[in-house]
Amino acid sequence: MDSHQEKNGKTTPTLRNGLALNFTDADSSIVFSFWKTSLDLVAAMLQHHNIAYLRIDGSVSSAERQRALRGFDNASERMVLLMTIGTGAVG
């Protein structure tokens, strides 16, 4: 993330300020993006804060998407689902 922050100084602070990382253990969120690289940034932030997440993008098979969605639906702790707009529209 540090190298990306140096290259794109405006993007990372915007994401950091825009992400609500102070949610309770039972809260879940979905983050949509058109770009996989944006999801990469969010994933790095979530990892840094030890927040569990699942990811669905164009590289994820249909079966894996279904498993991820079930995992998100059944999560007993805070969970973030990262999803590209295109894969979210397909289902």
Tab-separated table of C-alpha atoms in Angstrom:
chain	number	residue	atom	x	y	z
A	1	MET	CA	0.000	0.000	0.000
A	2	ASP	CA	2.852	2.416	0.718
A	3	SER	CA	4.119	2.372	-2.876
A	4	HIS	CA	0.597	2.940	-4.164
A	5	GLN	CA	0.113	5.777	-1.706
A	6	GLU	CA	3.242	7.454	-3.030
A	7	LYS	CA	2.036	7.118	-6.629
A	8	ASN	CA	-1.579	8.079	-5.928
A	9	GLY	CA	-1.404	10.400	-2.941
A	10	LYS	CA	-5.021	11.549	-3.268
A	11	THR	CA	-6.624	8.123	-3.561
A	12	THR	CA	-5.421	6.508	-0.353
A	13	PRO	CA	-6.369	9.351	2.056
A	14	THR	CA	-9.785	9.520	0.405
A	15	LEU	CA	-10.315	5.809	0.992
A	16	ARG	CA	-9.000	6.039	4.536
A	17	ASN	CA	-11.379	8.900	5.325
A	18	GLY	CA	-14.286	7.263	3.518
A	19	LEU	CA	-14.074	3.839	5.134
A	20	ALA	CA	-16.012	3.462	8.360
A	21	LEU	CA	-13.654	1.206	10.287
A	22	ASN	CA	-15.348	1.857	13.627
A	23	PHE	CA	-18.279	-0.485	13.189
A	24	THR	CA	-19.228	-3.040	15.825
A	25	ASP	CA	-18.278	-6.711	15.714
A	26	ALA	CA	-21.695	-7.633	14.315
A	27	ASP	CA	-21.754	-5.065	11.500
A	28	SER	CA	-21.252	-6.065	7.890
A	29	SER	CA	-20.617	-3.861	4.873
A	30	ILE	CA	-20.406	-4.201	1.104
A	31	VAL	CA	-17.937	-2.108	-0.884
A	32	PHE	CA	-18.579	-1.823	-4.625
A	33	SER	CA	-16.085	-0.503	-7.153
A	34	PHE	CA	-15.704	-0.416	-10.906
A	35	TRP	CA	-11.975	-1.068	-10.529
A	36	LYS	CA	-10.182	-4.072	-9.072
A	37	THR	CA	-7.240	-1.852	-8.130
A	38	SER	CA	-9.522	0.161	-5.835
A	39	LEU	CA	-10.597	-3.056	-4.165
A	40	ASP	CA	-6.901	-3.908	-3.747
A	41	LEU	CA	-6.453	-0.696	-1.750
A	42	VAL	CA	-9.487	-1.343	0.414
A	43	ALA	CA	-8.353	-4.942	0.997
A	44	ALA	CA	-4.944	-3.719	2.158
A	45	MET	CA	-6.583	-1.327	4.619
A	46	LEU	CA	-8.882	-4.028	5.936
A	47	GLN	CA	-5.937	-6.385	6.402
A	48	HIS	CA	-4.021	-3.646	8.223
A	49	HIS	CA	-6.960	-3.230	10.628
A	50	ASN	CA	-7.490	-7.008	10.987
A	51	ILE	CA	-10.983	-6.833	9.517
A	52	ALA	CA	-12.204	-9.968	7.762
A	53	TYR	CA	-13.327	-9.603	4.181
A	54	LEU	CA	-14.396	-11.600	1.168
A	55	ARG	CA	-13.855	-10.533	-2.405
A	56	ILE	CA	-15.759	-11.125	-5.616
A	57	ASP	CA	-14.399	-9.850	-8.914
A	58	GLY	CA	-14.093	-11.074	-12.498
A	59	SER	CA	-11.375	-13.592	-11.599
A	60	VAL	CA	-13.666	-15.461	-9.185
A	61	SER	CA	-15.599	-18.462	-10.538
A	62	SER	CA	-19.355	-18.707	-10.180
A	63	ALA	CA	-19.037	-21.463	-7.560
A	64	GLU	CA	-16.553	-19.397	-5.552
A	65	ARG	CA	-18.899	-16.391	-5.761
A	66	GLN	CA	-21.713	-18.455	-4.302
A	67	ARG	CA	-19.443	-19.675	-1.472
A	68	ALA	CA	-18.333	-16.111	-0.738
A	69	LEU	CA	-21.920	-14.860	-0.637
A	70	ARG	CA	-22.951	-17.677	1.703
A	71	GLY	CA	-19.951	-16.919	3.900
A	72	PHE	CA	-20.903	-13.249	4.014
A	73	ASP	CA	-24.550	-14.043	4.805
A	74	ASN	CA	-23.579	-16.454	7.597
A	75	ALA	CA	-20.761	-14.405	9.146
A	76	SER	CA	-21.036	-14.164	12.916
A	77	GLU	CA	-18.446	-11.403	13.171
A	78	ARG	CA	-17.879	-8.166	11.321
A	79	MET	CA	-17.304	-8.827	7.655
A	80	VAL	CA	-16.761	-6.732	4.550
A	81	LEU	CA	-17.629	-7.943	1.065
A	82	LEU	CA	-15.565	-6.362	-1.712
A	83	MET	CA	-17.219	-6.596	-5.107
A	84	THR	CA	-16.723	-5.139	-8.554
A	85	ILE	CA	-19.820	-3.558	-10.068
A	86	GLY	CA	-19.774	-5.917	-13.048
A	87	THR	CA	-19.790	-9.087	-10.943
A	88	GLY	CA	-22.434	-7.688	-8.614
A	89	ALA	CA	-24.722	-7.050	-11.573
A	90	VAL	CA	-24.317	-10.606	-12.858
A	91	GLY	CA	-25.130	-12.246	-9.542
